[in-house]
Amino acid sequence: MVDAARQPLIEVKAYTEVEKVEGFVGNFKVTLRERAKYVRADRCNGCAACAKACPVEVPNYFEMNLAPRKAAYIPMSQSVPLIYNIDMDACIHCYKCVEACGALEAIDFSMEDKVIEEDIGAIVVATGFGHFDPTPMTEYGYGRYPNVITAMEMERLNNSAGATHGMVVRPSDNRRPQRLAIINCVGSRDKRYNSSCSNFCCMYAIKNALLLKQMNPDMDISIYYIDIRTPGKGYEEFYDRAREAGIKFIQGRPAEITEDPDSHQLFIKSEDITLGRVIEHEYDLVMLNQAAIPQPDQDHMSSVLNVAQSPGGWFMEYHPKLRPIDSPTDGIFFAGACQGPKDIPASVAQGSAAAARASRILHSDTWQIEPTVAVVWPDRCVSGKGQACGICERACPYGAIDYTKGLSAEVITAKCHGCGACVGECPHDSITQLHYTDAQVLAQIRTLLAVEPEKKILAFRCQWCSYGGADLAGTSHFEYSANERGLRVMCSARMDADLIYESYRLGAGAILYSGCHPQDCHYITGQVAGAKRAARLDKMFARMGMTPGRFRTEWISAAEGDKYARVINEMQATLDKIPESELQAEIDRLKPEMEKKLTKMNEIPGVEEAMIQVDFIVNEMQNKAVTV
Amino acid sequence: MPEKPKIALFQCRWCLYAPADQEWVDTQLPENIHLTKTPCTGRINPLYVLNAVQGGADGVMISGCLPEQCHFKTGNMAARRQLEEFNDFLDYIGYDKQRVRFVWLDLQDRGIIQKQLAAFEQELDDLGPASNLVTRVKVAEGGQNA
Amino acid sequence: MSLPFNSNLAEQVKAIPGGEMLMMCFSCGTCTSKCMVQEKLEPNYNPRRLIREAVFNFEETAFADETTWLCTACDLCYPACPQKIHISGVITAVKQLAVAQGHQNPYQTAKVDEATCVACGLCESVCPYTAIKLVEKKVPFRGMITVASVDPGKCMACGMCTAACRSTSIRLNQDFTDNEVLENLWGWLEREAV
Ligand SMILES: Cc1cc2nc3c(=O)[nH]c(=O)nc-3n(C[C@H](O)[C@H](O)[C@H](O)COP(=O)(O)OP(=O)(O)OC[C@H]3O[C@@H](n4cnc5c(N)ncnc54)[C@H](O)[C@@H]3O)c2cc1C
Ligand code: SF4
Ligand code: SF4
């Protein structure tokens, strides 16, 4: 931090909040609120005279409230920048600090918050994590039993710069504890509070146990755990060292801590799973490894930055495997625990990576995006004609569509990732996707179904998963029905209902609607939109009396070539079971229903011309006896 | 008169979570306290209380679990209803209401039974011995004199 | 010992209301350390193990486990379970399946003395487990009459019925009798009196 502050090209803005972020990659406009410190940065030299003079003491949150600070304060001696701060909530306006500061005249009670706007090229979010407060878990008595402390409190007690200069003592009587229990997973891996694993508590439990053991060899230390998780280089070896040092690992989550009200001794009864027996132990001090949770203001920050949150509340990365550092919004990156609990090595690695990702933007004049962006036909958009709509804005997983009532919707091209969800959802066909225009896709459908459509299985595949799965089926030489005809769009969200209706109108035998598994979707929530639409279609076709199996939805990953082949073969088997005449009768019967839904198809720009072209080409090919 | 008040203690077998406390009740109770352990306070027949009173006990203590912690769902609630009513009757015939105490022990509390007994003993001491209902006649099953 | 393949105990338990969450157990042991039966009655009692037996389809062991029969559904463990498993629900489901297969509660249950029962229904109203029903029955020397009847699959031996019965017609067969309690009490009172 000190080094960063010394770097001429880095400006540290302490005590400053991000209030608003507008614009897009390379061109963000960020509104910042610089909070008033009541001490002038250009004059304060960090001498601490004001703090010495200040008569008001309040608990220091940095020390987990185990030590006091003054109303004129810095939270810790290594604070960067080293500029004092006056806590107006605590200040009693005695002005002793002003006197103490003397000729420097750094203290200025007339300061006010400053709101500034900055042009920013890229944003790295590194807001870290928060700590679960174990008070609601009454079974562990935190807040009621003085000798039950949290891991964060232990970190401060155990720190030589901390409240006790590194002496670990029992809060009830300041005695040095002889028997210490550490309880893991307090509020984490617990469906009543936070169901996920906090990632690093197992390791810091071992760290703290070893540190304490080294300083106090006769201390009896037990760690209660559900599972010990030591994934990583050297971690298991660290665990080994702890066992060697005599730290007791007890597999069994205690249900309850009880306290002797007179001596404040603590008793933990837990099952030792390995023995299959319940054992009660007495302890002087108990440390609770509280869950790592999203920052209390994470929801707020997520709306300020316009980045989504994963289940559980952490910031959501673009892709868990392929782009774990990028946010779904170009130009915003994540570093550290704000994206999910992680330890220091992983946070540092992600931080360095985020810096590198950000510098790519700062060092280029132009920024490449996917060419498959969406475009609105302003003359078709009903919003421009005064009708309330905004469906596309809600459909976009990236917030790339600007919908204002009375104006036609507008795509912010730099933010668009080209999934086509808006195109699939727009009920007025007023929006299209470059390279996957309705005309282009409909032309493909018509070509693929030109000959004996009732025998064909038309497979809609998404670019990232099921298309890859089909590819793998091919390169792996898995055999599947030769009647399959594959068609690619970017995402299952682009698989417009019109495309399906048109395929059935043309007499397709069966249709596969396929895409990624929900957690694999390349476009955050595209698959969810696709799946909803598929379910709707499925219900509608069932109501129309379509033979079950002629419309099928499957989520197939790029690694599931075998599944792709199996699904197609099953669909072929379904088709084979329907007598030819019955199938033809069903197709004929449903055709008018489909037509009813497609009356406006030819009004979509480019479609009519494309169809004429397709018919011409198909005709030519048939004349020359080319099979399609 | 014996030095300390005689207390008949009825304890449901579940209400003490700490093994040390149960061990104290089982083995260390002073002579003036008599323990009857029951599967649940709901198993305590009002007859027991009546007999204790008629036999010369200065106080009766019934210890059970907190309402939502009853081992048998609602046993302690039913017991409380039944014994409270019976206590009104005892009060009516001249046995001080304070002498029959129903305590609900929180599983999480340690050393609570000792404290409760000590406090009760102190109160009974202040009240003095209870002898007005002593009959020395046992009332046995079915209510007949045995 | 090998995992049984011919049983689908886990599936059956999951199908019974209360047993749905069975597979979520990650064997943390919280329930066992919370349980009072384990503390007070049977050190070998272990709800975590029973759940494991059910997960692995160990039907015979699960049906014979003390846990199946001694759990009184006090639900102290339910709010403590970090996986929100209704443990007593799982145990009750295992018990139901065991009873359906002809297994019997090996522990004491309440017994009605049909020669004296007057069918007042007091016991029926106090039983927390709805184990008592009034039934029409042919009783020796009394003919066709209504008496209380205990379902041993549901009775948990709390003794509430014994305390409530005004005609001493229902009792736990392995429990103390009222007379024993009174003997004991009087013994102490008389000793203290001298
Ligand atoms: C008790 C305990 C012991 C641990 N011990 C170890 C260990 O021994 N080894 C190890 O590798 N890991 C350990 N960890 C994990 C370690 O703390 C994290 O890996 C690390 O802190 C993550 O770093 P970070 O920079 O992402 O987040 P943080 O350290 O949480 O930093 C985030 C920063 O962002 C600031 N901030 C938050 N919101 C805003 C906002 N809106 N605007 C401006 N600033 C904001 C916060 O004030 C904070 O300074 C431990 C964790 C705990 C709880
Ligand atoms: S004016 Fe406020 S900050 Fe300054 S010395 Fe007084 S109390 Fe402290
Ligand atoms: S408390 Fe819940 S998760 Fe833990 S062992 Fe018991 S049933 Fe399983």
PDB file of N, CA and C in Angstrom, chain A residues 393-450:
ATOM      1  N   GLU A 393     -35.195  -4.436 -22.985  1.00  0.00           N
ATOM      2  CA  GLU A 393     -34.319  -3.970 -21.909  1.00  0.00           C
ATOM      3  C   GLU A 393     -34.280  -5.000 -20.785  1.00  0.00           C
ATOM      4  N   ARG A 394     -35.433  -5.568 -20.478  1.00  0.00           N
ATOM      5  CA  ARG A 394     -35.485  -6.566 -19.416  1.00  0.00           C
ATOM      6  C   ARG A 394     -34.813  -7.863 -19.847  1.00  0.00           C
ATOM      7  N   ALA A 395     -34.838  -8.142 -21.152  1.00  0.00           N
ATOM      8  CA  ALA A 395     -34.264  -9.400 -21.636  1.00  0.00           C
ATOM      9  C   ALA A 395     -32.739  -9.346 -21.650  1.00  0.00           C
ATOM     10  N   CYS A 396     -32.163  -8.160 -21.779  1.00  0.00           N
ATOM     11  CA  CYS A 396     -30.705  -8.065 -21.952  1.00  0.00           C
ATOM     12  C   CYS A 396     -29.969  -8.370 -20.651  1.00  0.00           C
ATOM     13  N   PRO A 397     -29.093  -9.381 -20.640  1.00  0.00           N
ATOM     14  CA  PRO A 397     -28.373  -9.707 -19.411  1.00  0.00           C
ATOM     15  C   PRO A 397     -27.290  -8.680 -19.096  1.00  0.00           C
ATOM     16  N   TYR A 398     -27.006  -7.763 -20.021  1.00  0.00           N
ATOM     17  CA  TYR A 398     -25.868  -6.863 -19.843  1.00  0.00           C
ATOM     18  C   TYR A 398     -26.273  -5.412 -19.631  1.00  0.00           C
ATOM     19  N   GLY A 399     -27.538  -5.157 -19.589  1.00  0.00           N
ATOM     20  CA  GLY A 399     -27.987  -3.769 -19.444  1.00  0.00           C
ATOM     21  C   GLY A 399     -27.530  -2.920 -20.618  1.00  0.00           C
ATOM     22  N   ALA A 400     -27.497  -3.516 -21.808  1.00  0.00           N
ATOM     23  CA  ALA A 400     -26.959  -2.806 -22.969  1.00  0.00           C
ATOM     24  C   ALA A 400     -28.050  -2.091 -23.756  1.00  0.00           C
ATOM     25  N   ILE A 401     -29.305  -2.205 -23.311  1.00  0.00           N
ATOM     26  CA  ILE A 401     -30.373  -1.557 -24.060  1.00  0.00           C
ATOM     27  C   ILE A 401     -30.956  -0.413 -23.262  1.00  0.00           C
ATOM     28  N   ASP A 402     -31.061   0.699 -23.935  1.00  0.00           N
ATOM     29  CA  ASP A 402     -31.597   1.893 -23.321  1.00  0.00           C
ATOM     30  C   ASP A 402     -33.043   2.014 -23.758  1.00  0.00           C
ATOM     31  N   TYR A 403     -33.967   1.860 -22.823  1.00  0.00           N
ATOM     32  CA  TYR A 403     -35.376   1.981 -23.187  1.00  0.00           C
ATOM     33  C   TYR A 403     -35.951   3.204 -22.484  1.00  0.00           C
ATOM     34  N   THR A 404     -36.433   4.117 -23.248  1.00  0.00           N
ATOM     35  CA  THR A 404     -37.118   5.277 -22.679  1.00  0.00           C
ATOM     36  C   THR A 404     -38.477   5.338 -23.346  1.00  0.00           C
ATOM     37  N   LYS A 405     -39.497   5.469 -22.527  1.00  0.00           N
ATOM     38  CA  LYS A 405     -40.849   5.490 -23.076  1.00  0.00           C
ATOM     39  C   LYS A 405     -40.985   6.647 -24.063  1.00  0.00           C
ATOM     40  N   GLY A 406     -41.543   6.345 -25.225  1.00  0.00           N
ATOM     41  CA  GLY A 406     -41.731   7.407 -26.214  1.00  0.00           C
ATOM     42  C   GLY A 406     -40.609   7.447 -27.238  1.00  0.00           C
ATOM     43  N   LEU A 407     -39.464   6.852 -26.902  1.00  0.00           N
ATOM     44  CA  LEU A 407     -38.364   6.804 -27.871  1.00  0.00           C
ATOM     45  C   LEU A 407     -38.166   5.337 -28.248  1.00  0.00           C
ATOM     46  N   SER A 408     -37.705   5.101 -29.475  1.00  0.00           N
ATOM     47  CA  SER A 408     -37.463   3.703 -29.801  1.00  0.00           C
ATOM     48  C   SER A 408     -36.219   3.237 -29.034  1.00  0.00           C
ATOM     49  N   ALA A 409     -36.225   1.953 -28.688  1.00  0.00           N
ATOM     50  CA  ALA A 409     -35.134   1.412 -27.875  1.00  0.00           C
ATOM     51  C   ALA A 409     -33.814   1.573 -28.616  1.00  0.00           C
ATOM     52  N   GLU A 410     -32.719   1.655 -27.810  1.00  0.00           N
ATOM     53  CA  GLU A 410     -31.423   1.857 -28.431  1.00  0.00           C
ATOM     54  C   GLU A 410     -30.423   0.891 -27.819  1.00  0.00           C
ATOM     55  N   VAL A 411     -29.615   0.266 -28.674  1.00  0.00           N
ATOM     56  CA  VAL A 411     -28.601  -0.658 -28.163  1.00  0.00           C
ATOM     57  C   VAL A 411     -27.305   0.125 -27.966  1.00  0.00           C
ATOM     58  N   ILE A 412     -26.726   0.001 -26.734  1.00  0.00           N
ATOM     59  CA  ILE A 412     -25.411   0.609 -26.517  1.00  0.00           C
ATOM     60  C   ILE A 412     -24.410  -0.423 -27.022  1.00  0.00           C
ATOM     61  N   THR A 413     -23.966  -0.210 -28.250  1.00  0.00           N
ATOM     62  CA  THR A 413     -23.221  -1.251 -28.959  1.00  0.00           C
ATOM     63  C   THR A 413     -22.001  -1.735 -28.166  1.00  0.00           C
ATOM     64  N   ALA A 414     -21.321  -0.835 -27.478  1.00  0.00           N
ATOM     65  CA  ALA A 414     -20.106  -1.240 -26.766  1.00  0.00           C
ATOM     66  C   ALA A 414     -20.423  -2.191 -25.622  1.00  0.00           C
ATOM     67  N   LYS A 415     -21.655  -2.179 -25.155  1.00  0.00           N
ATOM     68  CA  LYS A 415     -22.006  -3.060 -24.036  1.00  0.00           C
ATOM     69  C   LYS A 415     -22.608  -4.368 -24.514  1.00  0.00           C
ATOM     70  N   CYS A 416     -23.032  -4.413 -25.789  1.00  0.00           N
ATOM     71  CA  CYS A 416     -23.732  -5.600 -26.295  1.00  0.00           C
ATOM     72  C   CYS A 416     -22.753  -6.749 -26.493  1.00  0.00           C
ATOM     73  N   HIS A 417     -23.137  -7.942 -26.024  1.00  0.00           N
ATOM     74  CA  HIS A 417     -22.277  -9.110 -26.184  1.00  0.00           C
ATOM     75  C   HIS A 417     -22.761 -10.041 -27.274  1.00  0.00           C
ATOM     76  N   GLY A 418     -23.880  -9.701 -27.892  1.00  0.00           N
ATOM     77  CA  GLY A 418     -24.316 -10.475 -29.048  1.00  0.00           C
ATOM     78  C   GLY A 418     -24.927 -11.819 -28.744  1.00  0.00           C
ATOM     79  N   CYS A 419     -25.740 -11.912 -27.696  1.00  0.00           N
ATOM     80  CA  CYS A 419     -26.381 -13.197 -27.425  1.00  0.00           C
ATOM     81  C   CYS A 419     -27.677 -13.332 -28.213  1.00  0.00           C
ATOM     82  N   GLY A 420     -28.321 -12.200 -28.481  1.00  0.00           N
ATOM     83  CA  GLY A 420     -29.568 -12.240 -29.230  1.00  0.00           C
ATOM     84  C   GLY A 420     -30.797 -12.474 -28.374  1.00  0.00           C
ATOM     85  N   ALA A 421     -30.664 -12.326 -27.053  1.00  0.00           N
ATOM     86  CA  ALA A 421     -31.820 -12.552 -26.181  1.00  0.00           C
ATOM     87  C   ALA A 421     -32.931 -11.546 -26.500  1.00  0.00           C
ATOM     88  N   CYS A 422     -32.541 -10.298 -26.769  1.00  0.00           N
ATOM     89  CA  CYS A 422     -33.538  -9.268 -27.062  1.00  0.00           C
ATOM     90  C   CYS A 422     -34.280  -9.611 -28.357  1.00  0.00           C
ATOM     91  N   VAL A 423     -33.525 -10.139 -29.331  1.00  0.00           N
ATOM     92  CA  VAL A 423     -34.128 -10.481 -30.619  1.00  0.00           C
ATOM     93  C   VAL A 423     -35.158 -11.598 -30.434  1.00  0.00           C
ATOM     94  N   GLY A 424     -34.773 -12.577 -29.616  1.00  0.00           N
ATOM     95  CA  GLY A 424     -35.677 -13.691 -29.358  1.00  0.00           C
ATOM     96  C   GLY A 424     -36.940 -13.252 -28.645  1.00  0.00           C
ATOM     97  N   GLU A 425     -36.824 -12.213 -27.803  1.00  0.00           N
ATOM     98  CA  GLU A 425     -37.961 -11.820 -26.962  1.00  0.00           C
ATOM     99  C   GLU A 425     -38.869 -10.779 -27.616  1.00  0.00           C
ATOM    100  N   CYS A 426     -38.311  -9.916 -28.471  1.00  0.00           N
ATOM    101  CA  CYS A 426     -39.108  -8.797 -29.005  1.00  0.00           C
ATOM    102  C   CYS A 426     -40.345  -9.325 -29.733  1.00  0.00           C
ATOM    103  N   PRO A 427     -41.541  -8.995 -29.243  1.00  0.00           N
ATOM    104  CA  PRO A 427     -42.751  -9.556 -29.843  1.00  0.00           C
ATOM    105  C   PRO A 427     -43.103  -8.865 -31.155  1.00  0.00           C
ATOM    106  N   HIS A 428     -42.431  -7.753 -31.469  1.00  0.00           N
ATOM    107  CA  HIS A 428     -42.792  -6.992 -32.664  1.00  0.00           C
ATOM    108  C   HIS A 428     -41.741  -7.118 -33.751  1.00  0.00           C
ATOM    109  N   ASP A 429     -40.781  -8.034 -33.544  1.00  0.00           N
ATOM    110  CA  ASP A 429     -39.686  -8.226 -34.504  1.00  0.00           C
ATOM    111  C   ASP A 429     -39.066  -6.895 -34.907  1.00  0.00           C
ATOM    112  N   SER A 430     -38.770  -6.083 -33.904  1.00  0.00           N
ATOM    113  CA  SER A 430     -38.240  -4.760 -34.199  1.00  0.00           C
ATOM    114  C   SER A 430     -36.742  -4.704 -33.966  1.00  0.00           C
ATOM    115  N   ILE A 431     -36.161  -5.820 -33.627  1.00  0.00           N
ATOM    116  CA  ILE A 431     -34.752  -5.797 -33.268  1.00  0.00           C
ATOM    117  C   ILE A 431     -34.129  -7.016 -33.934  1.00  0.00           C
ATOM    118  N   THR A 432     -32.936  -6.856 -34.441  1.00  0.00           N
ATOM    119  CA  THR A 432     -32.306  -8.001 -35.096  1.00  0.00           C
ATOM    120  C   THR A 432     -30.855  -8.084 -34.661  1.00  0.00           C
ATOM    121  N   GLN A 433     -30.194  -9.176 -35.062  1.00  0.00           N
ATOM    122  CA  GLN A 433     -28.836  -9.401 -34.624  1.00  0.00           C
ATOM    123  C   GLN A 433     -27.971  -9.557 -35.855  1.00  0.00           C
ATOM    124  N   LEU A 434     -26.920  -8.776 -35.946  1.00  0.00           N
ATOM    125  CA  LEU A 434     -26.053  -8.858 -37.117  1.00  0.00           C
ATOM    126  C   LEU A 434     -25.490 -10.277 -37.226  1.00  0.00           C
ATOM    127  N   HIS A 435     -25.455 -10.785 -38.420  1.00  0.00           N
ATOM    128  CA  HIS A 435     -24.963 -12.135 -38.749  1.00  0.00           C
ATOM    129  C   HIS A 435     -25.944 -13.236 -38.365  1.00  0.00           C
ATOM    130  N   TYR A 436     -26.951 -12.906 -37.594  1.00  0.00           N
ATOM    131  CA  TYR A 436     -28.009 -13.874 -37.290  1.00  0.00           C
ATOM    132  C   TYR A 436     -29.356 -13.183 -37.466  1.00  0.00           C
ATOM    133  N   THR A 437     -29.506 -12.467 -38.566  1.00  0.00           N
ATOM    134  CA  THR A 437     -30.776 -11.774 -38.792  1.00  0.00           C
ATOM    135  C   THR A 437     -31.854 -12.823 -39.009  1.00  0.00           C
ATOM    136  N   ASP A 438     -33.086 -12.431 -38.780  1.00  0.00           N
ATOM    137  CA  ASP A 438     -34.195 -13.360 -39.010  1.00  0.00           C
ATOM    138  C   ASP A 438     -34.138 -13.891 -40.438  1.00  0.00           C
ATOM    139  N   ALA A 439     -33.838 -12.984 -41.391  1.00  0.00           N
ATOM    140  CA  ALA A 439     -33.782 -13.405 -42.789  1.00  0.00           C
ATOM    141  C   ALA A 439     -32.747 -14.507 -42.971  1.00  0.00           C
ATOM    142  N   GLN A 440     -31.594 -14.324 -42.346  1.00  0.00           N
ATOM    143  CA  GLN A 440     -30.531 -15.323 -42.511  1.00  0.00           C
ATOM    144  C   GLN A 440     -30.922 -16.664 -41.904  1.00  0.00           C
ATOM    145  N   VAL A 441     -31.457 -16.622 -40.689  1.00  0.00           N
ATOM    146  CA  VAL A 441     -31.780 -17.879 -40.015  1.00  0.00           C
ATOM    147  C   VAL A 441     -32.956 -18.569 -40.717  1.00  0.00           C
ATOM    148  N   LEU A 442     -33.967 -17.768 -41.108  1.00  0.00           N
ATOM    149  CA  LEU A 442     -35.126 -18.367 -41.784  1.00  0.00           C
ATOM    150  C   LEU A 442     -34.708 -18.989 -43.123  1.00  0.00           C
ATOM    151  N   ALA A 443     -33.755 -18.338 -43.779  1.00  0.00           N
ATOM    152  CA  ALA A 443     -33.273 -18.878 -45.046  1.00  0.00           C
ATOM    153  C   ALA A 443     -32.614 -20.235 -44.828  1.00  0.00           C
ATOM    154  N   GLN A 444     -31.846 -20.333 -43.757  1.00  0.00           N
ATOM    155  CA  GLN A 444     -31.207 -21.625 -43.455  1.00  0.00           C
ATOM    156  C   GLN A 444     -32.255 -22.694 -43.194  1.00  0.00           C
ATOM    157  N   ILE A 445     -33.273 -22.314 -42.419  1.00  0.00           N
ATOM    158  CA  ILE A 445     -34.318 -23.281 -42.073  1.00  0.00           C
ATOM    159  C   ILE A 445     -34.987 -23.787 -43.344  1.00  0.00           C
ATOM    160  N   ARG A 446     -35.292 -22.835 -44.236  1.00  0.00           N
ATOM    161  CA  ARG A 446     -36.012 -23.238 -45.450  1.00  0.00           C
ATOM    162  C   ARG A 446     -35.146 -24.161 -46.308  1.00  0.00           C
ATOM    163  N   THR A 447     -33.846 -23.881 -46.332  1.00  0.00           N
ATOM    164  CA  THR A 447     -32.962 -24.743 -47.118  1.00  0.00           C
ATOM    165  C   THR A 447     -32.894 -26.144 -46.522  1.00  0.00           C
ATOM    166  N   LEU A 448     -32.736 -26.193 -45.220  1.00  0.00           N
ATOM    167  CA  LEU A 448     -32.560 -27.489 -44.556  1.00  0.00           C
ATOM    168  C   LEU A 448     -33.824 -28.337 -44.658  1.00  0.00           C
ATOM    169  N   LEU A 449     -34.976 -27.671 -44.785  1.00  0.00           N
ATOM    170  CA  LEU A 449     -36.228 -28.437 -44.818  1.00  0.00           C
ATOM    171  C   LEU A 449     -36.815 -28.498 -46.230  1.00  0.00           C
ATOM    172  N   ALA A 450     -35.971 -28.229 -47.229  1.00  0.00           N
ATOM    173  CA  ALA A 450     -36.493 -28.154 -48.597  1.00  0.00           C
ATOM    174  C   ALA A 450     -37.001 -29.506 -49.080  1.00  0.00           C
TER     175      ALA A 450
END
